[in-house]
Short mmCIF file of N, CA and C in Angstrom, two decimals:
data_model
loop_
_atom_site.label_atom_id
_atom_site.label_comp_id
_atom_site.label_asym_id
_atom_site.label_seq_id
_atom_site.Cartn_x
_atom_site.Cartn_y
_atom_site.Cartn_z
N MET A 1 -76.79 14.05 -38.48
CA MET A 1 -75.75 14.98 -38.85
C MET A 1 -76.03 15.51 -40.24
N ASN A 2 -75.80 16.77 -40.36
CA ASN A 2 -76.06 17.34 -41.67
C ASN A 2 -74.83 17.20 -42.55
N SER A 3 -75.03 17.45 -43.78
CA SER A 3 -73.95 17.25 -44.75
C SER A 3 -72.80 18.22 -44.55
N GLN A 4 -73.07 19.39 -44.02
CA GLN A 4 -72.01 20.35 -43.77
C GLN A 4 -71.08 19.84 -42.67
N MET A 5 -71.62 19.28 -41.66
CA MET A 5 -70.81 18.73 -40.57
C MET A 5 -70.00 17.52 -41.06
N LEU A 6 -70.63 16.73 -41.89
CA LEU A 6 -69.93 15.57 -42.44
C LEU A 6 -68.73 16.02 -43.28
N HIS A 7 -68.93 17.06 -44.06
CA HIS A 7 -67.83 17.59 -44.87
C HIS A 7 -66.69 18.09 -43.98
N LYS A 8 -67.06 18.84 -42.91
CA LYS A 8 -66.04 19.36 -41.99
C LYS A 8 -65.27 18.21 -41.34
N LEU A 9 -65.98 17.19 -40.91
CA LEU A 9 -65.36 16.05 -40.28
C LEU A 9 -64.44 15.32 -41.27
N PHE A 10 -64.93 15.15 -42.48
CA PHE A 10 -64.14 14.49 -43.51
C PHE A 10 -62.86 15.27 -43.81
N TYR A 11 -62.98 16.58 -44.02
CA TYR A 11 -61.81 17.41 -44.32
C TYR A 11 -60.86 17.51 -43.13
N SER A 12 -61.35 17.55 -41.94
CA SER A 12 -60.51 17.58 -40.74
C SER A 12 -59.70 16.29 -40.63
N THR A 13 -60.38 15.19 -40.84
CA THR A 13 -59.70 13.89 -40.78
C THR A 13 -58.65 13.80 -41.89
N LEU A 14 -59.01 14.22 -43.09
CA LEU A 14 -58.08 14.22 -44.22
C LEU A 14 -56.88 15.10 -43.92
N PHE A 15 -57.12 16.29 -43.38
CA PHE A 15 -56.04 17.21 -43.03
C PHE A 15 -55.13 16.57 -41.97
N PHE A 16 -55.70 15.95 -40.97
CA PHE A 16 -54.95 15.30 -39.90
C PHE A 16 -54.09 14.16 -40.46
N VAL A 17 -54.65 13.35 -41.36
CA VAL A 17 -53.92 12.23 -41.97
C VAL A 17 -52.77 12.77 -42.82
N LEU A 18 -52.99 13.83 -43.57
CA LEU A 18 -51.94 14.41 -44.39
C LEU A 18 -50.79 14.96 -43.55
N ILE A 19 -51.13 15.61 -42.46
CA ILE A 19 -50.10 16.17 -41.55
C ILE A 19 -49.24 15.04 -40.99
N ILE A 20 -49.86 13.99 -40.53
CA ILE A 20 -49.14 12.86 -39.94
C ILE A 20 -48.28 12.17 -41.00
N SER A 21 -48.82 12.00 -42.21
CA SER A 21 -48.09 11.28 -43.25
C SER A 21 -46.92 12.08 -43.81
N CYS A 22 -46.89 13.38 -43.60
CA CYS A 22 -45.80 14.22 -44.09
C CYS A 22 -44.57 14.18 -43.19
N LYS A 23 -44.70 13.51 -42.07
CA LYS A 23 -43.57 13.41 -41.14
C LYS A 23 -42.42 12.69 -41.85
N SER A 24 -41.21 13.19 -41.69
CA SER A 24 -40.08 12.55 -42.37
C SER A 24 -39.82 11.16 -41.79
N PRO A 25 -39.40 10.23 -42.64
CA PRO A 25 -39.19 8.86 -42.18
C PRO A 25 -37.99 8.77 -41.23
N GLU A 26 -38.12 7.91 -40.27
CA GLU A 26 -37.03 7.70 -39.32
C GLU A 26 -36.30 6.42 -39.70
N ALA A 27 -34.99 6.47 -39.56
CA ALA A 27 -34.19 5.29 -39.86
C ALA A 27 -34.47 4.21 -38.83
N ARG A 28 -34.51 2.99 -39.31
CA ARG A 28 -34.70 1.88 -38.38
C ARG A 28 -33.38 1.59 -37.69
N ARG A 29 -33.42 1.35 -36.45
CA ARG A 29 -32.23 1.05 -35.67
C ARG A 29 -32.03 -0.45 -35.62
N PRO A 30 -30.78 -0.90 -35.67
CA PRO A 30 -30.55 -2.35 -35.61
C PRO A 30 -30.94 -2.90 -34.24
N VAL A 31 -31.38 -4.14 -34.26
CA VAL A 31 -31.77 -4.79 -33.02
C VAL A 31 -30.53 -5.01 -32.17
N GLN A 32 -29.43 -5.41 -32.82
CA GLN A 32 -28.16 -5.59 -32.13
C GLN A 32 -27.15 -4.65 -32.76
N SER A 33 -26.30 -4.10 -31.97
CA SER A 33 -25.26 -3.26 -32.56
C SER A 33 -23.92 -3.96 -32.39
N ALA A 34 -23.11 -3.95 -33.46
CA ALA A 34 -21.80 -4.58 -33.42
C ALA A 34 -20.84 -3.67 -32.68
N SER A 35 -20.09 -4.26 -31.81
CA SER A 35 -19.17 -3.45 -31.01
C SER A 35 -17.79 -3.38 -31.63
N GLY A 36 -17.56 -4.13 -32.70
CA GLY A 36 -16.24 -4.14 -33.32
C GLY A 36 -15.32 -5.17 -32.69
N THR A 37 -15.81 -5.92 -31.73
CA THR A 37 -14.97 -6.91 -31.05
C THR A 37 -14.54 -8.01 -32.00
N PHE A 38 -15.45 -8.48 -32.85
CA PHE A 38 -15.10 -9.56 -33.77
C PHE A 38 -13.96 -9.15 -34.69
N ILE A 39 -14.06 -7.95 -35.24
CA ILE A 39 -13.02 -7.47 -36.16
C ILE A 39 -11.69 -7.31 -35.42
N LYS A 40 -11.76 -6.76 -34.22
CA LYS A 40 -10.55 -6.58 -33.43
C LYS A 40 -9.91 -7.93 -33.09
N GLU A 41 -10.73 -8.89 -32.68
CA GLU A 41 -10.23 -10.23 -32.35
C GLU A 41 -9.65 -10.91 -33.58
N SER A 42 -10.31 -10.75 -34.71
CA SER A 42 -9.83 -11.34 -35.96
C SER A 42 -8.48 -10.75 -36.36
N ALA A 43 -8.33 -9.44 -36.24
CA ALA A 43 -7.07 -8.78 -36.57
C ALA A 43 -5.96 -9.26 -35.64
N GLU A 44 -6.27 -9.38 -34.37
CA GLU A 44 -5.27 -9.86 -33.41
C GLU A 44 -4.87 -11.30 -33.71
N ARG A 45 -5.85 -12.13 -34.06
CA ARG A 45 -5.59 -13.53 -34.40
C ARG A 45 -4.70 -13.62 -35.65
N ASN A 46 -5.00 -12.81 -36.66
CA ASN A 46 -4.19 -12.81 -37.89
C ASN A 46 -2.77 -12.32 -37.64
N LYS A 47 -2.62 -11.32 -36.78
CA LYS A 47 -1.29 -10.82 -36.45
C LYS A 47 -0.49 -11.90 -35.74
N LYS A 48 -1.14 -12.62 -34.84
CA LYS A 48 -0.47 -13.71 -34.12
C LYS A 48 -0.04 -14.81 -35.09
N ILE A 49 -0.91 -15.16 -36.02
CA ILE A 49 -0.58 -16.18 -37.03
C ILE A 49 0.62 -15.72 -37.84
N TYR A 50 0.60 -14.46 -38.30
CA TYR A 50 1.72 -13.95 -39.09
C TYR A 50 3.02 -13.97 -38.29
N ASP A 51 2.97 -13.52 -37.04
CA ASP A 51 4.18 -13.50 -36.21
C ASP A 51 4.75 -14.91 -36.04
N GLU A 52 3.88 -15.89 -35.82
CA GLU A 52 4.33 -17.29 -35.68
C GLU A 52 4.95 -17.79 -36.99
N GLU A 53 4.31 -17.49 -38.12
CA GLU A 53 4.83 -17.93 -39.41
C GLU A 53 6.16 -17.25 -39.72
N LYS A 54 6.25 -15.96 -39.41
CA LYS A 54 7.48 -15.21 -39.65
C LYS A 54 8.63 -15.83 -38.83
N SER A 55 8.38 -16.13 -37.58
CA SER A 55 9.40 -16.75 -36.73
C SER A 55 9.83 -18.10 -37.30
N TYR A 56 8.86 -18.88 -37.75
CA TYR A 56 9.13 -20.19 -38.34
C TYR A 56 10.01 -20.05 -39.59
N ILE A 57 9.65 -19.12 -40.47
CA ILE A 57 10.41 -18.91 -41.71
C ILE A 57 11.81 -18.39 -41.39
N GLU A 58 11.91 -17.46 -40.46
CA GLU A 58 13.23 -16.93 -40.08
C GLU A 58 14.12 -18.03 -39.50
N LYS A 59 13.53 -18.95 -38.76
CA LYS A 59 14.28 -20.07 -38.20
C LYS A 59 14.82 -20.97 -39.33
N ILE A 60 13.99 -21.22 -40.32
CA ILE A 60 14.41 -22.03 -41.48
C ILE A 60 15.56 -21.34 -42.21
N MET A 61 15.45 -20.03 -42.40
CA MET A 61 16.50 -19.28 -43.11
C MET A 61 17.79 -19.28 -42.29
N ALA A 62 17.70 -19.17 -40.97
CA ALA A 62 18.88 -19.15 -40.11
C ALA A 62 19.62 -20.48 -40.14
N GLN A 63 18.89 -21.58 -40.34
CA GLN A 63 19.50 -22.90 -40.40
C GLN A 63 20.18 -23.16 -41.74
N ASP A 64 19.89 -22.33 -42.74
CA ASP A 64 20.45 -22.49 -44.09
C ASP A 64 21.48 -21.39 -44.34
N SER A 65 22.71 -21.64 -43.92
CA SER A 65 23.75 -20.62 -44.04
C SER A 65 24.33 -20.51 -45.44
N THR A 66 23.98 -21.43 -46.34
CA THR A 66 24.55 -21.41 -47.70
C THR A 66 23.74 -20.55 -48.66
N THR A 67 22.56 -20.10 -48.24
CA THR A 67 21.68 -19.35 -49.14
C THR A 67 21.57 -17.91 -48.66
N ASP A 68 21.63 -16.98 -49.63
CA ASP A 68 21.45 -15.55 -49.33
C ASP A 68 19.99 -15.17 -49.54
N TYR A 69 19.26 -15.09 -48.45
CA TYR A 69 17.85 -14.74 -48.50
C TYR A 69 17.70 -13.22 -48.55
N ILE A 70 16.70 -12.78 -49.30
CA ILE A 70 16.40 -11.36 -49.42
C ILE A 70 14.99 -11.16 -48.86
N SER A 71 14.84 -10.12 -48.06
CA SER A 71 13.53 -9.80 -47.50
C SER A 71 12.84 -8.81 -48.44
N SER A 72 11.63 -9.12 -48.82
CA SER A 72 10.87 -8.25 -49.73
C SER A 72 10.07 -7.23 -48.93
N GLU A 73 9.80 -6.10 -49.54
CA GLU A 73 8.94 -5.08 -48.92
C GLU A 73 7.51 -5.58 -48.77
N ASN A 74 7.17 -6.63 -49.52
CA ASN A 74 5.80 -7.14 -49.54
C ASN A 74 5.53 -8.24 -48.53
N GLY A 75 6.47 -8.48 -47.62
CA GLY A 75 6.20 -9.43 -46.54
C GLY A 75 6.56 -10.87 -46.82
N PHE A 76 7.46 -11.12 -47.75
CA PHE A 76 7.94 -12.48 -47.99
C PHE A 76 9.44 -12.44 -48.22
N TRP A 77 10.06 -13.60 -48.37
CA TRP A 77 11.51 -13.71 -48.55
C TRP A 77 11.78 -14.51 -49.80
N TYR A 78 12.99 -14.34 -50.37
CA TYR A 78 13.32 -15.07 -51.58
C TYR A 78 14.82 -15.19 -51.76
N TYR A 79 15.20 -16.11 -52.65
CA TYR A 79 16.61 -16.24 -53.03
C TYR A 79 16.66 -16.67 -54.50
N TYR A 80 17.79 -16.37 -55.13
CA TYR A 80 17.97 -16.68 -56.55
C TYR A 80 18.55 -18.07 -56.72
N ASN A 81 17.89 -18.88 -57.56
CA ASN A 81 18.44 -20.15 -58.00
C ASN A 81 19.30 -19.89 -59.23
N LYS A 82 18.83 -18.97 -60.05
CA LYS A 82 19.55 -18.54 -61.26
C LYS A 82 19.28 -17.04 -61.41
N LYS A 83 20.37 -16.26 -61.37
CA LYS A 83 20.23 -14.81 -61.42
C LYS A 83 20.87 -14.26 -62.70
N ASP A 84 20.21 -13.29 -63.31
CA ASP A 84 20.74 -12.61 -64.49
C ASP A 84 21.33 -11.28 -64.02
N THR A 85 22.63 -11.14 -64.13
CA THR A 85 23.28 -9.92 -63.66
C THR A 85 23.47 -8.88 -64.77
N THR A 86 23.17 -9.24 -66.02
CA THR A 86 23.38 -8.29 -67.11
C THR A 86 22.09 -7.59 -67.53
N ASN A 87 20.98 -8.30 -67.53
CA ASN A 87 19.69 -7.75 -67.94
C ASN A 87 19.15 -6.86 -66.81
N THR A 88 18.53 -5.76 -67.16
CA THR A 88 17.97 -4.87 -66.14
C THR A 88 16.45 -4.77 -66.22
N GLU A 89 15.85 -5.35 -67.28
CA GLU A 89 14.40 -5.23 -67.48
C GLU A 89 13.62 -6.17 -66.57
N MET A 90 12.71 -5.56 -65.82
CA MET A 90 11.78 -6.34 -65.00
C MET A 90 10.38 -5.99 -65.47
N PRO A 91 9.42 -6.88 -65.26
CA PRO A 91 8.06 -6.60 -65.74
C PRO A 91 7.45 -5.39 -65.04
N ASP A 92 6.65 -4.68 -65.80
CA ASP A 92 5.98 -3.49 -65.29
C ASP A 92 4.49 -3.61 -65.60
N LEU A 93 3.71 -2.70 -65.08
CA LEU A 93 2.27 -2.69 -65.27
C LEU A 93 1.89 -2.94 -66.73
N GLY A 94 1.05 -3.96 -66.97
CA GLY A 94 0.55 -4.24 -68.31
C GLY A 94 1.43 -5.16 -69.13
N ASP A 95 2.68 -5.41 -68.73
CA ASP A 95 3.55 -6.33 -69.45
C ASP A 95 2.99 -7.75 -69.32
N ILE A 96 3.19 -8.54 -70.36
CA ILE A 96 2.73 -9.93 -70.33
C ILE A 96 3.93 -10.82 -70.06
N VAL A 97 3.83 -11.62 -69.02
CA VAL A 97 4.92 -12.53 -68.66
C VAL A 97 4.46 -13.96 -68.85
N LYS A 98 5.41 -14.80 -69.25
CA LYS A 98 5.17 -16.24 -69.31
C LYS A 98 6.11 -16.86 -68.29
N PHE A 99 5.56 -17.73 -67.46
CA PHE A 99 6.35 -18.29 -66.38
C PHE A 99 5.80 -19.67 -65.99
N SER A 100 6.61 -20.38 -65.24
CA SER A 100 6.15 -21.64 -64.65
C SER A 100 6.52 -21.59 -63.18
N TYR A 101 5.77 -22.32 -62.38
CA TYR A 101 6.02 -22.30 -60.93
C TYR A 101 5.48 -23.56 -60.27
N ASN A 102 5.99 -23.80 -59.07
CA ASN A 102 5.45 -24.87 -58.26
C ASN A 102 5.12 -24.32 -56.88
N ILE A 103 4.45 -25.11 -56.10
CA ILE A 103 4.17 -24.77 -54.71
C ILE A 103 4.55 -25.99 -53.87
N LYS A 104 5.38 -25.75 -52.84
CA LYS A 104 5.78 -26.82 -51.93
C LYS A 104 5.58 -26.36 -50.49
N ASP A 105 5.44 -27.33 -49.59
CA ASP A 105 5.46 -26.96 -48.19
C ASP A 105 6.93 -26.84 -47.76
N PHE A 106 7.18 -26.47 -46.52
CA PHE A 106 8.56 -26.25 -46.09
C PHE A 106 9.32 -27.54 -45.82
N ASN A 107 8.62 -28.69 -45.93
CA ASN A 107 9.31 -29.98 -45.85
C ASN A 107 9.75 -30.44 -47.23
N GLY A 108 9.39 -29.68 -48.27
CA GLY A 108 9.77 -30.02 -49.64
C GLY A 108 8.74 -30.84 -50.38
N SER A 109 7.62 -31.15 -49.74
CA SER A 109 6.57 -31.92 -50.41
C SER A 109 5.85 -31.04 -51.43
N VAL A 110 5.70 -31.56 -52.64
CA VAL A 110 5.06 -30.81 -53.72
C VAL A 110 3.55 -30.77 -53.49
N ILE A 111 3.01 -29.57 -53.52
CA ILE A 111 1.57 -29.37 -53.39
C ILE A 111 0.97 -29.16 -54.78
N LEU A 112 1.60 -28.29 -55.57
CA LEU A 112 1.24 -28.09 -56.98
C LEU A 112 2.55 -28.11 -57.78
N SER A 113 2.64 -29.00 -58.73
CA SER A 113 3.87 -29.12 -59.50
C SER A 113 3.86 -28.18 -60.71
N GLU A 114 5.04 -27.96 -61.28
CA GLU A 114 5.12 -27.15 -62.51
C GLU A 114 4.30 -27.78 -63.61
N GLN A 115 4.30 -29.12 -63.66
CA GLN A 115 3.53 -29.83 -64.70
C GLN A 115 2.03 -29.59 -64.52
N GLU A 116 1.56 -29.62 -63.28
CA GLU A 116 0.14 -29.36 -63.02
C GLU A 116 -0.23 -27.94 -63.44
N ASN A 117 0.64 -26.99 -63.10
CA ASN A 117 0.36 -25.58 -63.40
C ASN A 117 0.58 -25.24 -64.86
N GLY A 118 1.51 -25.92 -65.51
CA GLY A 118 1.84 -25.63 -66.90
C GLY A 118 2.48 -24.25 -67.05
N ILE A 119 2.68 -23.82 -68.28
CA ILE A 119 3.20 -22.48 -68.55
C ILE A 119 2.05 -21.50 -68.36
N GLN A 120 2.27 -20.52 -67.53
CA GLN A 120 1.25 -19.51 -67.24
C GLN A 120 1.55 -18.23 -68.00
N GLN A 121 0.51 -17.53 -68.36
CA GLN A 121 0.65 -16.20 -68.95
C GLN A 121 -0.13 -15.24 -68.07
N TYR A 122 0.51 -14.13 -67.73
CA TYR A 122 -0.10 -13.18 -66.80
C TYR A 122 0.23 -11.76 -67.23
N LYS A 123 -0.78 -10.90 -67.26
CA LYS A 123 -0.60 -9.49 -67.56
C LYS A 123 -0.41 -8.78 -66.22
N ILE A 124 0.77 -8.24 -65.99
CA ILE A 124 1.14 -7.68 -64.69
C ILE A 124 0.12 -6.66 -64.19
N ASP A 125 -0.42 -6.93 -63.01
CA ASP A 125 -1.38 -6.08 -62.31
C ASP A 125 -2.65 -5.77 -63.11
N GLN A 126 -2.93 -6.57 -64.14
CA GLN A 126 -4.15 -6.30 -64.91
C GLN A 126 -4.96 -7.55 -65.20
N SER A 127 -4.37 -8.72 -65.01
CA SER A 127 -5.11 -9.96 -65.25
C SER A 127 -5.97 -10.28 -64.05
N ASN A 128 -7.03 -10.96 -64.32
CA ASN A 128 -7.92 -11.39 -63.25
C ASN A 128 -7.67 -12.88 -62.97
N GLN A 129 -6.43 -13.28 -63.07
CA GLN A 129 -6.04 -14.67 -62.94
C GLN A 129 -5.99 -15.10 -61.47
N ASP A 130 -6.25 -16.36 -61.23
CA ASP A 130 -6.25 -16.89 -59.86
C ASP A 130 -4.84 -17.22 -59.39
N LEU A 131 -4.00 -16.23 -59.30
CA LEU A 131 -2.65 -16.42 -58.77
C LEU A 131 -2.61 -15.88 -57.36
N ILE A 132 -1.90 -16.57 -56.49
CA ILE A 132 -1.76 -16.04 -55.14
C ILE A 132 -0.98 -14.73 -55.19
N SER A 133 -1.23 -13.86 -54.24
CA SER A 133 -0.62 -12.53 -54.27
C SER A 133 0.90 -12.60 -54.22
N GLY A 134 1.45 -13.59 -53.52
CA GLY A 134 2.90 -13.73 -53.45
C GLY A 134 3.51 -13.95 -54.82
N VAL A 135 2.90 -14.79 -55.64
CA VAL A 135 3.42 -15.05 -56.99
C VAL A 135 3.30 -13.78 -57.84
N ARG A 136 2.15 -13.10 -57.77
CA ARG A 136 1.96 -11.86 -58.55
C ARG A 136 3.02 -10.83 -58.19
N GLU A 137 3.29 -10.68 -56.89
CA GLU A 137 4.29 -9.69 -56.45
C GLU A 137 5.71 -10.16 -56.74
N GLY A 138 5.95 -11.45 -56.61
CA GLY A 138 7.27 -12.01 -56.87
C GLY A 138 7.70 -11.85 -58.32
N LEU A 139 6.77 -12.01 -59.24
CA LEU A 139 7.09 -11.86 -60.67
C LEU A 139 7.67 -10.48 -60.98
N LYS A 140 7.21 -9.47 -60.27
CA LYS A 140 7.66 -8.10 -60.53
C LYS A 140 9.11 -7.88 -60.08
N LEU A 141 9.66 -8.81 -59.31
CA LEU A 141 11.04 -8.71 -58.83
C LEU A 141 12.03 -9.47 -59.72
N MET A 142 11.51 -10.12 -60.75
CA MET A 142 12.34 -11.01 -61.56
C MET A 142 12.67 -10.43 -62.93
N LYS A 143 13.73 -10.98 -63.52
CA LYS A 143 14.12 -10.65 -64.89
C LYS A 143 13.95 -11.91 -65.73
N GLU A 144 13.82 -11.69 -67.03
CA GLU A 144 13.64 -12.81 -67.95
C GLU A 144 14.77 -13.83 -67.78
N GLY A 145 14.39 -15.11 -67.70
CA GLY A 145 15.37 -16.19 -67.59
C GLY A 145 15.75 -16.54 -66.15
N GLU A 146 15.33 -15.74 -65.19
CA GLU A 146 15.71 -16.01 -63.80
C GLU A 146 14.82 -17.09 -63.18
N ILE A 147 15.41 -17.76 -62.20
CA ILE A 147 14.67 -18.74 -61.40
C ILE A 147 14.85 -18.31 -59.95
N VAL A 148 13.73 -18.11 -59.28
CA VAL A 148 13.76 -17.60 -57.91
C VAL A 148 12.85 -18.46 -57.03
N THR A 149 13.31 -18.73 -55.81
CA THR A 149 12.48 -19.44 -54.84
C THR A 149 11.99 -18.43 -53.80
N PHE A 150 10.69 -18.42 -53.60
CA PHE A 150 10.05 -17.49 -52.67
C PHE A 150 9.52 -18.25 -51.46
N LEU A 151 9.62 -17.63 -50.30
CA LEU A 151 9.06 -18.18 -49.07
C LEU A 151 7.90 -17.26 -48.67
N PHE A 152 6.69 -17.79 -48.76
CA PHE A 152 5.50 -16.98 -48.53
C PHE A 152 4.81 -17.36 -47.21
N PRO A 153 4.54 -16.36 -46.36
CA PRO A 153 3.65 -16.65 -45.23
C PRO A 153 2.26 -16.93 -45.80
N SER A 154 1.41 -17.56 -45.03
CA SER A 154 0.12 -18.01 -45.56
C SER A 154 -0.73 -16.89 -46.13
N TYR A 155 -0.64 -15.67 -45.57
CA TYR A 155 -1.50 -14.59 -46.10
C TYR A 155 -1.08 -14.15 -47.50
N LYS A 156 0.13 -14.50 -47.93
CA LYS A 156 0.58 -14.21 -49.29
C LYS A 156 0.37 -15.42 -50.20
N ALA A 157 -0.14 -16.51 -49.60
CA ALA A 157 -0.35 -17.74 -50.35
C ALA A 157 -1.83 -18.11 -50.35
N PHE A 158 -2.18 -19.19 -49.66
CA PHE A 158 -3.54 -19.68 -49.72
C PHE A 158 -4.34 -19.40 -48.45
N GLY A 159 -3.70 -18.74 -47.48
CA GLY A 159 -4.36 -18.23 -46.29
C GLY A 159 -5.27 -19.20 -45.57
N TYR A 160 -6.38 -18.67 -45.15
CA TYR A 160 -7.35 -19.42 -44.36
C TYR A 160 -7.96 -20.57 -45.15
N TYR A 161 -8.09 -20.42 -46.47
CA TYR A 161 -8.79 -21.41 -47.27
C TYR A 161 -7.95 -22.63 -47.61
N GLY A 162 -6.63 -22.44 -47.78
CA GLY A 162 -5.79 -23.56 -48.17
C GLY A 162 -6.17 -24.06 -49.55
N ILE A 163 -5.85 -25.32 -49.83
CA ILE A 163 -6.25 -25.97 -51.09
C ILE A 163 -6.89 -27.28 -50.69
N GLU A 164 -8.13 -27.47 -51.08
CA GLU A 164 -8.87 -28.66 -50.67
C GLU A 164 -8.08 -29.94 -50.95
N ALA A 165 -7.94 -30.76 -49.94
CA ALA A 165 -7.28 -32.07 -49.99
C ALA A 165 -5.77 -31.99 -50.30
N LYS A 166 -5.20 -30.77 -50.33
CA LYS A 166 -3.77 -30.65 -50.61
C LYS A 166 -3.02 -29.82 -49.58
N LEU A 167 -3.66 -28.77 -49.06
CA LEU A 167 -2.98 -27.85 -48.16
C LEU A 167 -3.98 -27.33 -47.14
N GLY A 168 -3.61 -27.42 -45.87
CA GLY A 168 -4.49 -26.96 -44.80
C GLY A 168 -4.55 -25.45 -44.71
N THR A 169 -5.22 -24.96 -43.68
CA THR A 169 -5.37 -23.52 -43.50
C THR A 169 -4.14 -22.92 -42.85
N ASN A 170 -3.85 -21.68 -43.23
CA ASN A 170 -2.76 -20.89 -42.65
C ASN A 170 -1.42 -21.62 -42.66
N ILE A 171 -1.06 -22.16 -43.82
CA ILE A 171 0.21 -22.86 -43.97
C ILE A 171 1.12 -22.03 -44.88
N PRO A 172 2.32 -21.64 -44.39
CA PRO A 172 3.26 -20.94 -45.26
C PRO A 172 3.80 -21.92 -46.31
N VAL A 173 4.15 -21.42 -47.47
CA VAL A 173 4.63 -22.27 -48.56
C VAL A 173 5.85 -21.64 -49.23
N GLN A 174 6.51 -22.47 -50.02
CA GLN A 174 7.58 -21.95 -50.87
C GLN A 174 7.21 -22.21 -52.33
N SER A 175 7.70 -21.36 -53.20
CA SER A 175 7.39 -21.49 -54.62
C SER A 175 8.62 -21.13 -55.43
N THR A 176 8.98 -22.02 -56.35
CA THR A 176 10.08 -21.72 -57.27
C THR A 176 9.46 -21.31 -58.59
N ILE A 177 9.82 -20.11 -59.04
CA ILE A 177 9.25 -19.53 -60.26
C ILE A 177 10.35 -19.36 -61.30
N THR A 178 10.06 -19.77 -62.52
CA THR A 178 10.95 -19.53 -63.66
C THR A 178 10.26 -18.54 -64.57
N LEU A 179 10.89 -17.38 -64.79
CA LEU A 179 10.31 -16.37 -65.68
C LEU A 179 10.86 -16.59 -67.08
N HIS A 180 10.02 -17.10 -67.98
CA HIS A 180 10.45 -17.45 -69.31
C HIS A 180 10.56 -16.25 -70.25
N SER A 181 9.58 -15.34 -70.18
CA SER A 181 9.63 -14.19 -71.08
C SER A 181 8.84 -13.02 -70.53
N ILE A 182 9.22 -11.83 -70.99
CA ILE A 182 8.51 -10.59 -70.68
C ILE A 182 8.20 -9.91 -72.00
N GLU A 183 6.94 -9.65 -72.24
CA GLU A 183 6.53 -8.91 -73.44
C GLU A 183 6.12 -7.53 -72.97
N GLN A 184 6.93 -6.52 -73.33
CA GLN A 184 6.66 -5.14 -72.88
C GLN A 184 5.36 -4.65 -73.50
N SER A 185 4.59 -3.90 -72.71
CA SER A 185 3.29 -3.42 -73.18
C SER A 185 3.38 -2.19 -74.06
N ASN A 186 4.48 -1.43 -73.97
CA ASN A 186 4.55 -0.19 -74.78
C ASN A 186 5.52 -0.29 -75.85
#
């Protein structure tokens, strides 16, 4: 073969390789595709758990005719142990609150005592503190000096995880919170 033919062959091969390599990349397809069944089943399971817990809590409230329970927009119930009828200030975004609280099961057994928790300080909706969502939302319904008992379904408390060696999974709890002070942010 002469050098001219070799050049033609070389350039043809190079041209062919360049054309093939310029092809746009194709997305890789998953080996298995999720059908959404797991998520749907999980949602149905959680709804069933909530409905059972709600029925259980409503039954407890119905048996206690001496207490005026209030239903919260956030999916839990509460009643006042000590209510302030003169003060109107409740904590707002960024306010710093000092409070104490406990966690009990519905049989009254203490899971976390006020002494264990100590006095807590929390910046409303801005702290990255490990408080259950029920306590964070409950604080916003209180006034300084009030004592309120909250009944939380498990999804507002410790949910699926519970508390190791203290509370199982998906257990509703009650919590009595004392709001000691509110420091306004503005």
